[in-house]
mmCIF file of C-alpha atoms in Angstrom:
data_model
loop_
_atom_site.group_PDB
_atom_site.id
_atom_site.type_symbol
_atom_site.label_atom_id
_atom_site.label_comp_id
_atom_site.label_asym_id
_atom_site.label_seq_id
_atom_site.Cartn_x
_atom_site.Cartn_y
_atom_site.Cartn_z
ATOM 1 C CA MET A 13 -9.436 -12.629 3.820
ATOM 2 C CA ASN A 14 -12.381 -14.382 5.876
ATOM 3 C CA LEU A 15 -9.840 -16.954 7.207
ATOM 4 C CA LEU A 16 -7.135 -15.179 7.978
ATOM 5 C CA PHE A 17 -9.704 -12.705 10.239
ATOM 6 C CA ALA A 18 -10.569 -15.435 11.761
ATOM 7 C CA LEU A 19 -6.641 -17.185 12.656
ATOM 8 C CA ILE A 20 -5.275 -13.612 13.616
ATOM 9 C CA ILE A 21 -7.853 -13.145 15.879
ATOM 10 C CA LEU A 22 -6.974 -17.106 17.724
ATOM 11 C CA PHE A 23 -3.654 -16.294 18.050
ATOM 12 C CA SER A 24 -3.952 -12.876 19.305
ATOM 13 C CA LEU A 25 -6.577 -15.642 21.994
ATOM 14 C CA LEU A 26 -3.416 -18.006 22.305
ATOM 15 C CA PHE A 27 -1.047 -15.608 22.161
ATOM 16 C CA ALA A 28 -2.033 -13.482 24.458
ATOM 17 C CA ILE A 29 -2.626 -16.380 27.434
ATOM 18 C CA ILE A 30 0.609 -17.965 26.660
ATOM 19 C CA ASN A 31 2.149 -14.444 27.747
ATOM 20 C CA GLY A 32 -0.425 -13.558 30.430
ATOM 21 C CA ARG A 33 -0.576 -10.016 28.344
ATOM 22 C CA MET A 34 -5.017 -10.725 28.847
ATOM 23 C CA PRO A 35 -5.452 -7.829 30.048
ATOM 24 C CA GLN A 36 -4.210 -5.445 27.188
ATOM 25 C CA LEU A 37 -5.766 -8.077 24.172
ATOM 26 C CA SER A 38 -9.425 -6.552 25.865
ATOM 27 C CA GLU A 39 -7.760 -3.515 26.175
ATOM 28 C CA ALA A 40 -7.026 -3.606 22.367
ATOM 29 C CA ALA A 41 -10.094 -6.027 21.740
ATOM 30 C CA MET A 42 -12.627 -2.513 23.058
ATOM 31 C CA SER A 43 -10.559 0.633 21.396
ATOM 32 C CA GLU A 44 -9.025 -0.328 18.208
ATOM 33 C CA SER A 45 -12.486 -0.464 16.472
ATOM 34 C CA ALA A 46 -12.314 4.014 17.782
ATOM 35 C CA ASN A 47 -9.370 3.884 16.356
ATOM 36 C CA ALA A 48 -10.918 2.701 13.286
ATOM 37 C CA VAL A 49 -13.187 5.638 12.894
ATOM 38 C CA SER A 50 -10.892 7.602 13.871
ATOM 39 C CA LEU A 51 -8.611 6.553 10.703
ATOM 40 C CA VAL A 52 -11.784 7.125 8.201
ATOM 41 C CA LEU A 53 -12.165 10.356 8.735
ATOM 42 C CA SER A 54 -8.839 11.924 8.811
ATOM 43 C CA LEU A 55 -8.994 9.455 5.544
ATOM 44 C CA MET A 56 -12.423 10.813 4.531
ATOM 45 C CA GLY A 57 -11.018 15.037 4.236
ATOM 46 C CA MET A 58 -8.715 13.179 1.112
ATOM 47 C CA MET A 59 -10.968 11.002 -0.035
ATOM 48 C CA CYS A 60 -13.190 14.334 -0.563
ATOM 49 C CA LEU A 61 -9.991 16.171 -1.443
ATOM 50 C CA TRP A 62 -8.809 14.022 -4.362
ATOM 51 C CA SER A 63 -12.218 13.128 -6.369
ATOM 52 C CA GLY A 64 -12.698 17.010 -6.161
ATOM 53 C CA LEU A 65 -10.178 16.761 -7.897
ATOM 54 C CA MET A 66 -9.974 14.222 -10.274
ATOM 55 C CA LYS A 67 -14.024 15.536 -10.805
ATOM 56 C CA VAL A 68 -11.996 18.524 -12.129
ATOM 57 C CA ALA A 69 -8.617 16.527 -14.072
ATOM 58 C CA GLN A 70 -11.287 14.790 -16.020
ATOM 59 C CA GLN A 71 -13.635 17.331 -17.029
ATOM 60 C CA SER A 72 -10.266 18.812 -18.537
ATOM 61 C CA ARG A 73 -9.109 15.774 -20.072
ATOM 62 C CA LEU A 74 -6.110 15.789 -17.971
ATOM 63 C CA THR A 75 -6.152 12.468 -17.058
ATOM 64 C CA GLU A 76 -7.782 11.088 -20.201
ATOM 65 C CA LYS A 77 -4.078 12.539 -21.460
ATOM 66 C CA LEU A 78 -1.647 10.889 -18.224
ATOM 67 C CA SER A 79 -3.829 6.872 -18.526
ATOM 68 C CA LEU A 80 -2.491 7.463 -22.948
ATOM 69 C CA LEU A 81 0.521 8.105 -21.451
ATOM 70 C CA LEU A 82 0.944 4.750 -19.795
ATOM 71 C CA SER A 83 -1.091 3.107 -21.483
ATOM 72 C CA PRO A 84 1.829 1.130 -24.022
ATOM 73 C CA ILE A 85 2.366 -0.197 -19.669
ATOM 74 C CA THR A 86 -0.913 -0.358 -18.605
ATOM 75 C CA LYS A 87 -2.667 -1.504 -21.379
ATOM 76 C CA ARG A 88 -0.587 -5.030 -20.842
ATOM 77 C CA LEU A 89 -1.534 -5.317 -17.324
ATOM 78 C CA PHE A 90 -4.728 -4.404 -17.451
ATOM 79 C CA LYS A 91 -5.894 -6.511 -20.813
ATOM 80 C CA ASP A 92 -9.928 -6.917 -19.459
ATOM 81 C CA LEU A 93 -9.675 -3.427 -18.750
ATOM 82 C CA ASN A 94 -11.342 -0.283 -21.276
ATOM 83 C CA PRO A 95 -8.229 1.707 -22.319
ATOM 84 C CA LYS A 96 -10.101 4.798 -22.970
ATOM 85 C CA GLY A 97 -12.895 4.265 -20.003
ATOM 86 C CA LYS A 98 -12.631 5.968 -16.354
ATOM 87 C CA ALA A 99 -10.811 2.978 -14.115
ATOM 88 C CA MET A 100 -7.757 3.400 -16.553
ATOM 89 C CA GLU A 101 -8.246 6.376 -15.965
ATOM 90 C CA ALA A 102 -8.139 6.860 -12.207
ATOM 91 C CA ILE A 103 -5.745 3.471 -12.787
ATOM 92 C CA SER A 104 -3.381 6.130 -14.303
ATOM 93 C CA MET A 105 -3.629 8.419 -11.410
ATOM 94 C CA ASN A 106 -2.274 6.143 -9.570
ATOM 95 C CA ILE A 107 0.199 5.013 -10.923
ATOM 96 C CA VAL A 108 1.605 8.117 -10.313
ATOM 97 C CA ALA A 109 0.458 9.483 -7.425
ATOM 98 C CA ASN A 110 2.184 6.713 -6.125
ATOM 99 C CA LEU A 111 5.981 6.998 -8.200
ATOM 100 C CA LEU A 112 5.645 10.104 -6.558
ATOM 101 C CA GLY A 113 5.628 9.489 -2.927
ATOM 102 C CA LEU A 114 2.223 10.697 -2.545
ATOM 103 C CA GLY A 115 0.538 7.747 -0.420
ATOM 104 C CA ASN A 116 -1.803 10.489 0.984
ATOM 105 C CA ALA A 117 -3.186 10.956 -2.658
ATOM 106 C CA ALA A 118 -2.293 7.265 -3.617
ATOM 107 C CA THR A 119 -4.118 5.594 -2.173
ATOM 108 C CA PRO A 120 -7.922 8.193 -2.712
ATOM 109 C CA LEU A 121 -7.329 8.232 -6.108
ATOM 110 C CA GLY A 122 -6.585 3.162 -6.463
ATOM 111 C CA ILE A 123 -10.486 3.429 -3.997
ATOM 112 C CA LYS A 124 -11.674 5.001 -6.690
ATOM 113 C CA ALA A 125 -10.163 3.174 -9.872
ATOM 114 C CA MET A 126 -10.922 0.387 -7.650
ATOM 115 C CA CYS A 127 -14.763 1.284 -8.112
ATOM 116 C CA GLU A 128 -14.000 2.232 -11.285
ATOM 117 C CA MET A 129 -12.984 -1.338 -11.918
ATOM 118 C CA SER A 130 -15.709 -3.894 -10.495
ATOM 119 C CA LYS A 131 -18.861 -0.867 -12.301
ATOM 120 C CA GLU A 132 -16.875 -1.292 -15.313
ATOM 121 C CA THR A 133 -15.902 -5.186 -15.225
ATOM 122 C CA LYS A 134 -19.303 -5.553 -13.338
ATOM 123 C CA ALA A 135 -18.082 -7.744 -11.017
ATOM 124 C CA GLY A 136 -20.207 -9.439 -8.636
ATOM 125 C CA SER A 137 -18.600 -10.388 -5.208
ATOM 126 C CA ALA A 138 -15.148 -11.373 -6.325
ATOM 127 C CA ALA A 139 -12.350 -10.077 -7.955
ATOM 128 C CA SER A 140 -11.750 -9.834 -11.545
ATOM 129 C CA ASN A 141 -7.939 -10.036 -12.518
ATOM 130 C CA SER A 142 -7.572 -6.169 -13.229
ATOM 131 C CA MET A 143 -8.217 -6.631 -10.333
ATOM 132 C CA VAL A 144 -6.050 -8.218 -8.094
ATOM 133 C CA MET A 145 -3.228 -7.289 -10.568
ATOM 134 C CA PHE A 146 -4.520 -3.288 -9.310
ATOM 135 C CA VAL A 147 -4.119 -4.325 -6.060
ATOM 136 C CA VAL A 148 -0.646 -5.607 -6.372
ATOM 137 C CA LEU A 149 1.038 -3.068 -7.305
ATOM 138 C CA ASN A 150 -0.432 -1.271 -5.414
ATOM 139 C CA THR A 151 0.988 -3.358 -2.573
ATOM 140 C CA ALA A 152 5.007 -3.241 -3.488
ATOM 141 C CA ALA A 153 5.596 -0.139 -3.019
ATOM 142 C CA ILE A 154 6.263 1.988 -6.311
ATOM 143 C CA GLN A 155 8.375 5.465 -4.950
ATOM 144 C CA LEU A 156 10.858 7.306 -6.681
ATOM 145 C CA ILE A 157 11.469 8.346 -3.554
ATOM 146 C CA PRO A 158 11.347 7.549 -0.174
ATOM 147 C CA THR A 159 10.599 10.566 1.755
ATOM 148 C CA THR A 160 9.493 8.809 5.045
ATOM 149 C CA THR A 161 11.963 6.688 5.839
ATOM 150 C CA ALA A 162 14.925 9.015 4.312
ATOM 151 C CA MET A 163 13.047 11.396 6.774
ATOM 152 C CA LEU A 164 13.739 9.305 9.894
ATOM 153 C CA ARG A 165 17.365 8.106 8.855
ATOM 154 C CA MET A 166 18.257 11.991 8.891
ATOM 155 C CA ASN A 167 16.270 12.224 12.109
ATOM 156 C CA GLU A 168 18.336 9.427 13.769
ATOM 157 C CA GLY A 169 21.429 10.864 12.442
ATOM 158 C CA SER A 170 22.187 8.786 9.118
ATOM 159 C CA THR A 171 25.558 10.822 7.204
ATOM 160 C CA ALA A 172 23.683 10.438 4.083
ATOM 161 C CA PRO A 173 20.376 8.725 4.669
ATOM 162 C CA LEU A 174 19.410 8.718 1.228
ATOM 163 C CA ASP A 175 22.853 6.412 0.208
ATOM 164 C CA ILE A 176 20.352 3.641 0.221
ATOM 165 C CA LEU A 177 18.235 4.296 -2.746
ATOM 166 C CA PRO A 178 20.032 2.144 -5.656
ATOM 167 C CA ALA A 179 19.053 -0.772 -3.493
ATOM 168 C CA VAL A 180 15.075 0.116 -2.677
ATOM 169 C CA TRP A 181 15.343 0.695 -6.356
ATOM 170 C CA ILE A 182 15.572 -2.518 -7.290
ATOM 171 C CA CYS A 183 14.382 -3.835 -4.464
ATOM 172 C CA SER A 184 11.319 -2.664 -5.008
ATOM 173 C CA ILE A 185 11.502 -3.370 -8.741
ATOM 174 C CA ALA A 186 12.270 -7.393 -7.725
ATOM 175 C CA SER A 187 8.906 -7.138 -5.992
ATOM 176 C CA VAL A 188 6.893 -5.284 -8.336
ATOM 177 C CA THR A 189 7.607 -7.882 -10.664
ATOM 178 C CA VAL A 190 7.116 -11.194 -8.532
ATOM 179 C CA GLY A 191 4.034 -9.976 -7.027
ATOM 180 C CA LEU A 192 2.765 -9.604 -10.526
ATOM 181 C CA ILE A 193 4.217 -12.176 -12.122
ATOM 182 C CA MET A 194 2.098 -14.066 -9.443
ATOM 183 C CA ALA A 195 -1.166 -11.915 -9.818
ATOM 184 C CA ARG A 196 -0.847 -13.208 -13.661
ATOM 185 C CA PHE A 197 0.145 -16.699 -13.225
ATOM 186 C CA LEU A 198 -1.947 -17.583 -10.031
ATOM 187 C CA SER A 199 -5.241 -16.266 -12.077
ATOM 188 C CA ARG A 200 -5.545 -19.512 -13.120
ATOM 189 C CA PHE A 201 -5.882 -21.508 -10.015
ATOM 190 C CA TRP A 202 -8.260 -19.048 -8.672
ATOM 191 C CA ARG A 203 -11.740 -19.847 -11.163
ATOM 192 C CA ASP A 204 -14.282 -16.802 -9.940
ATOM 193 C CA ARG A 205 -15.606 -19.727 -8.046
ATOM 194 C CA LEU A 206 -19.153 -17.508 -6.700
ATOM 195 C CA MET B 24 16.107 16.043 -2.070
ATOM 196 C CA MET B 25 13.474 16.362 0.704
ATOM 197 C CA ASN B 26 12.603 19.132 -1.422
ATOM 198 C CA ILE B 27 10.997 17.024 -3.726
ATOM 199 C CA GLY B 28 8.498 15.894 -1.184
ATOM 200 C CA THR B 29 6.775 18.635 -0.369
ATOM 201 C CA TYR B 30 6.599 20.660 -3.761
ATOM 202 C CA ALA B 31 4.680 18.709 -5.328
ATOM 203 C CA VAL B 32 1.681 18.030 -3.626
ATOM 204 C CA PRO B 33 1.178 21.852 -3.592
ATOM 205 C CA VAL B 34 2.914 22.029 -7.445
ATOM 206 C CA ILE B 35 -0.352 19.268 -8.884
ATOM 207 C CA VAL B 36 -2.970 20.853 -7.563
ATOM 208 C CA CYS B 37 -2.382 24.182 -8.073
ATOM 209 C CA PHE B 38 -1.819 22.407 -11.236
ATOM 210 C CA ILE B 39 -4.941 20.264 -11.514
ATOM 211 C CA LEU B 40 -7.239 22.909 -10.782
ATOM 212 C CA VAL B 41 -5.589 26.425 -13.288
ATOM 213 C CA TYR B 42 -5.151 23.775 -16.375
ATOM 214 C CA GLY B 43 -8.794 23.161 -15.539
ATOM 215 C CA TYR B 44 -10.313 26.445 -15.698
ATOM 216 C CA LEU B 45 -8.105 27.172 -18.155
ATOM 217 C CA HIS B 46 -10.530 24.869 -20.014
ATOM 218 C CA GLY B 47 -13.855 25.903 -19.053
ATOM 219 C CA VAL B 48 -14.125 23.873 -16.254
ATOM 220 C CA ARG B 49 -15.841 25.137 -13.265
ATOM 221 C CA VAL B 50 -12.832 24.847 -11.211
ATOM 222 C CA PHE B 51 -15.353 25.032 -7.570
ATOM 223 C CA ASP B 52 -18.654 23.147 -8.520
ATOM 224 C CA VAL B 53 -17.283 20.539 -10.005
ATOM 225 C CA PHE B 54 -15.117 19.611 -7.683
ATOM 226 C CA LEU B 55 -17.747 19.694 -4.666
ATOM 227 C CA GLU B 56 -19.132 17.518 -7.492
ATOM 228 C CA GLY B 57 -16.105 14.893 -6.111
ATOM 229 C CA ALA B 58 -16.105 16.045 -3.646
ATOM 230 C CA LYS B 59 -19.198 14.404 -2.204
ATOM 231 C CA GLU B 60 -18.948 11.000 -3.808
ATOM 232 C CA GLY B 61 -14.811 10.950 -1.188
ATOM 233 C CA ILE B 62 -17.838 10.784 1.511
ATOM 234 C CA GLN B 63 -19.765 7.966 0.613
ATOM 235 C CA VAL B 64 -16.398 6.132 -0.372
ATOM 236 C CA SER B 65 -14.921 6.448 2.898
ATOM 237 C CA MET B 66 -18.393 5.805 4.280
ATOM 238 C CA SER B 67 -18.338 1.906 3.092
ATOM 239 C CA ILE B 68 -14.565 1.109 3.133
ATOM 240 C CA LEU B 69 -15.280 1.746 7.313
ATOM 241 C CA PRO B 70 -16.130 -1.654 8.056
ATOM 242 C CA ALA B 71 -13.143 -3.812 6.494
ATOM 243 C CA LEU B 72 -10.799 -0.997 8.293
ATOM 244 C CA ILE B 73 -12.317 -2.032 11.863
ATOM 245 C CA ALA B 74 -12.023 -5.749 10.776
ATOM 246 C CA LEU B 75 -8.708 -5.268 9.900
ATOM 247 C CA VAL B 76 -8.127 -2.224 12.311
ATOM 248 C CA THR B 77 -9.050 -4.913 15.428
ATOM 249 C CA ALA B 78 -7.527 -7.676 14.394
ATOM 250 C CA VAL B 79 -4.036 -6.308 13.881
ATOM 251 C CA GLY B 80 -4.393 -4.284 17.209
ATOM 252 C CA MET B 81 -5.230 -8.354 19.336
ATOM 253 C CA PHE B 82 -2.647 -9.053 17.957
ATOM 254 C CA LYS B 83 0.502 -6.456 18.852
ATOM 255 C CA ALA B 84 -1.215 -6.295 22.456
ATOM 256 C CA SER B 85 -1.034 -10.441 22.362
ATOM 257 C CA GLY B 86 2.929 -9.609 21.794
ATOM 258 C CA GLY B 87 3.066 -13.159 19.740
ATOM 259 C CA LEU B 88 4.945 -10.679 18.180
ATOM 260 C CA ASP B 89 7.997 -12.030 19.926
ATOM 261 C CA VAL B 90 6.948 -15.801 20.379
ATOM 262 C CA LEU B 91 6.805 -14.863 16.346
ATOM 263 C CA SER B 92 10.006 -13.545 16.043
ATOM 264 C CA TYR B 93 11.926 -16.177 17.597
ATOM 265 C CA ALA B 94 9.452 -19.147 16.460
ATOM 266 C CA LEU B 95 10.966 -17.971 12.202
ATOM 267 C CA ALA B 96 14.607 -16.337 13.564
ATOM 268 C CA PRO B 97 15.686 -20.227 12.411
ATOM 269 C CA VAL B 98 14.180 -19.590 8.541
ATOM 270 C CA ALA B 99 15.115 -16.190 8.543
ATOM 271 C CA ASN B 100 18.367 -17.054 9.129
ATOM 272 C CA LEU B 101 18.093 -19.248 6.046
ATOM 273 C CA LEU B 102 17.422 -16.592 3.709
ATOM 274 C CA GLY B 103 19.624 -13.906 5.373
ATOM 275 C CA ILE B 104 17.808 -11.693 6.329
ATOM 276 C CA PRO B 105 19.288 -11.009 10.262
ATOM 277 C CA GLN B 106 17.326 -10.908 13.200
ATOM 278 C CA GLU B 107 17.128 -7.856 14.477
ATOM 279 C CA VAL B 108 14.722 -7.508 12.357
ATOM 280 C CA ILE B 109 12.656 -9.660 12.028
ATOM 281 C CA PRO B 110 9.478 -7.879 14.217
ATOM 282 C CA LEU B 111 9.609 -5.257 10.935
ATOM 283 C CA VAL B 112 9.267 -7.818 8.164
ATOM 284 C CA LEU B 113 6.001 -9.139 10.352
ATOM 285 C CA LEU B 114 4.155 -6.268 10.874
ATOM 286 C CA ARG B 115 4.532 -4.113 7.941
ATOM 287 C CA PRO B 116 2.676 -6.520 6.376
ATOM 288 C CA ILE B 117 0.094 -5.631 8.261
ATOM 289 C CA SER B 118 0.311 -2.582 10.239
ATOM 290 C CA GLY B 119 2.164 0.597 7.780
ATOM 291 C CA SER B 120 1.874 2.819 11.762
ATOM 292 C CA GLY B 121 3.312 -0.094 13.470
ATOM 293 C CA ALA B 122 6.246 -0.797 11.295
ATOM 294 C CA MET B 123 6.902 3.053 11.719
ATOM 295 C CA VAL B 124 7.265 2.730 14.842
ATOM 296 C CA ILE B 125 9.339 -0.270 14.918
ATOM 297 C CA PHE B 126 11.754 0.525 12.412
ATOM 298 C CA THR B 127 12.103 4.176 14.132
ATOM 299 C CA ASP B 128 13.103 1.286 17.095
ATOM 300 C CA ILE B 129 15.623 -0.831 14.839
ATOM 301 C CA ILE B 130 17.702 2.574 13.581
ATOM 302 C CA LYS B 131 17.905 4.456 16.939
ATOM 303 C CA THR B 132 18.898 0.635 18.536
ATOM 304 C CA TYR B 133 21.656 0.142 15.599
ATOM 305 C CA GLY B 134 22.394 3.148 13.917
ATOM 306 C CA SER B 135 20.112 4.019 10.760
ATOM 307 C CA ASP B 136 23.678 4.449 8.818
ATOM 308 C CA SER B 137 24.687 0.487 10.128
ATOM 309 C CA PHE B 138 24.507 -3.521 8.082
ATOM 310 C CA ILE B 139 21.223 -3.755 9.876
ATOM 311 C CA GLY B 140 19.622 -0.091 10.286
ATOM 312 C CA ARG B 141 19.973 -0.553 6.245
ATOM 313 C CA VAL B 142 18.462 -3.825 5.895
ATOM 314 C CA ALA B 143 15.300 -2.351 8.271
ATOM 315 C CA SER B 144 15.442 1.144 5.287
ATOM 316 C CA VAL B 145 15.661 -0.138 2.790
ATOM 317 C CA MET B 146 13.403 -2.941 3.409
ATOM 318 C CA GLN B 147 10.896 -0.398 4.829
ATOM 319 C CA GLY B 148 11.258 2.451 1.845
ATOM 320 C CA SER B 149 10.649 -0.634 -1.068
ATOM 321 C CA THR B 150 7.492 -2.356 1.054
ATOM 322 C CA GLU B 151 4.244 -1.686 1.651
ATOM 323 C CA THR B 152 1.273 -2.362 3.824
ATOM 324 C CA THR B 153 -0.103 -4.810 1.936
ATOM 325 C CA PHE B 154 -2.875 -5.958 3.855
ATOM 326 C CA TYR B 155 -4.587 -2.456 4.805
ATOM 327 C CA THR B 156 -4.143 -2.129 0.833
ATOM 328 C CA VAL B 157 -6.196 -4.983 0.356
ATOM 329 C CA ALA B 158 -8.742 -4.485 2.992
ATOM 330 C CA LEU B 159 -9.397 -0.632 1.989
ATOM 331 C CA TYR B 160 -9.787 -1.500 -1.543
ATOM 332 C CA TYR B 161 -11.857 -4.536 -1.840
ATOM 333 C CA GLY B 162 -13.852 -2.793 0.872
ATOM 334 C CA ALA B 163 -14.731 0.098 -0.646
ATOM 335 C CA ALA B 164 -15.226 -2.115 -4.080
ATOM 336 C CA LYS B 165 -17.496 -4.428 -1.766
ATOM 337 C CA ILE B 166 -15.826 -7.842 -3.048
ATOM 338 C CA LYS B 167 -15.744 -10.992 -1.020
ATOM 339 C CA ASN B 168 -13.204 -13.480 -3.137
ATOM 340 C CA THR B 169 -10.453 -11.474 -2.798
ATOM 341 C CA ARG B 170 -8.864 -14.753 -4.601
ATOM 342 C CA HIS B 171 -5.188 -14.372 -5.262
ATOM 343 C CA THR B 172 -4.687 -11.225 -4.330
ATOM 344 C CA ILE B 173 -3.032 -12.289 -1.451
ATOM 345 C CA PRO B 174 -0.821 -15.389 -1.949
ATOM 346 C CA ALA B 175 0.833 -13.060 -5.050
ATOM 347 C CA ALA B 176 1.212 -9.737 -2.327
ATOM 348 C CA LEU B 177 2.985 -11.624 -0.219
ATOM 349 C CA CYS B 178 6.228 -13.033 -2.307
ATOM 350 C CA GLY B 179 6.132 -9.869 -4.102
ATOM 351 C CA ASP B 180 6.457 -8.979 -0.329
ATOM 352 C CA LEU B 181 9.130 -11.924 0.481
ATOM 353 C CA THR B 182 10.755 -10.968 -2.507
ATOM 354 C CA GLY B 183 11.420 -7.146 -1.044
ATOM 355 C CA PHE B 184 12.547 -8.781 2.371
ATOM 356 C CA VAL B 185 15.157 -10.704 0.575
ATOM 357 C CA MET B 186 16.483 -9.033 -1.338
ATOM 358 C CA SER B 187 17.236 -5.996 0.798
ATOM 359 C CA ALA B 188 18.941 -8.499 3.161
ATOM 360 C CA LEU B 189 20.790 -9.688 -0.305
ATOM 361 C CA LEU B 190 21.582 -5.984 -1.508
ATOM 362 C CA VAL B 191 22.803 -4.191 1.264
ATOM 363 C CA ARG B 192 25.326 -6.995 1.390
ATOM 364 C CA LEU B 193 26.044 -6.426 -1.385
ATOM 365 C CA MET B 194 27.002 -3.102 -1.976
ATOM 366 C CA PHE B 195 27.784 -1.659 1.087
ATOM 367 C CA LEU B 196 29.461 -5.079 2.803
ATOM 368 C CA ASN B 197 32.885 -4.804 0.466
#
């Protein structure tokens, strides 16, 4: 992440010189941070809403049932987590939200899961294997119906906006599988260095 | 089909609250308790988000996307990815809103039911904003060393991109 951050900024500067777009770059450097703040503010509402709902679901033991339902899969993916812990419950909620295509709910629930995981595994500043696994799962789209994409296709006059579904599913499964396999495989080479 | 999306959120919110109430949870009080935690978490992700959004914004403003698209055309060709969707491939992992703009642009220019339009659609539907997710999630958990997350996630993304082009070719071009 450190290298990447430095590289993106460096390349931006180089490309701006080549393309003669220094004024735009300068403007972006000044204004984008404000965009981040408004992004967090808009996310904060969702964050609070779903944290609240998550707490209710936890106290009514709904999340416990859900995580039991998903445990055949999650137990294998997240080996170093307590299968009955709070982290596993948050992970299960996140997976369900992702499948249903509720990106706005999945993100706050995912963030919650990360916080619970860092509490449970007492990870210092390095990611645990389960954390990597979970983030990789979330960087691949696992939703059943890509509603936003379908909507945009319909707007542009597609006759069958959902005819891409089988391709999207196979594609999602392939990229999730490769991502997870790589997450497991590469974990051997990246030891906790910190 | 489109209705599922609009029904899902209200139904789930309602279900959680009614289920909780019936099981003797003091739903309003408990909700407020949880919501309070949400504020703290949102604040903790702000620094990571500022870094990422600024970097992505600067990169887009520099016109680097066009240069990279041009440079990567031969590689994409080799992988069977049409040249026209390269900007989408490059932007998809770093910016969700940026990718949406480019995606709309592509299907507007080439038609959503064309080969290029379909490849772009499958890509858009089957991948996520990788770097945003990584920055957000690790920012919240205060993790500094992300270890092998990015290489693994990018392998997944790349698979998605190559498969999109391949599958559309197999399924729609007979």
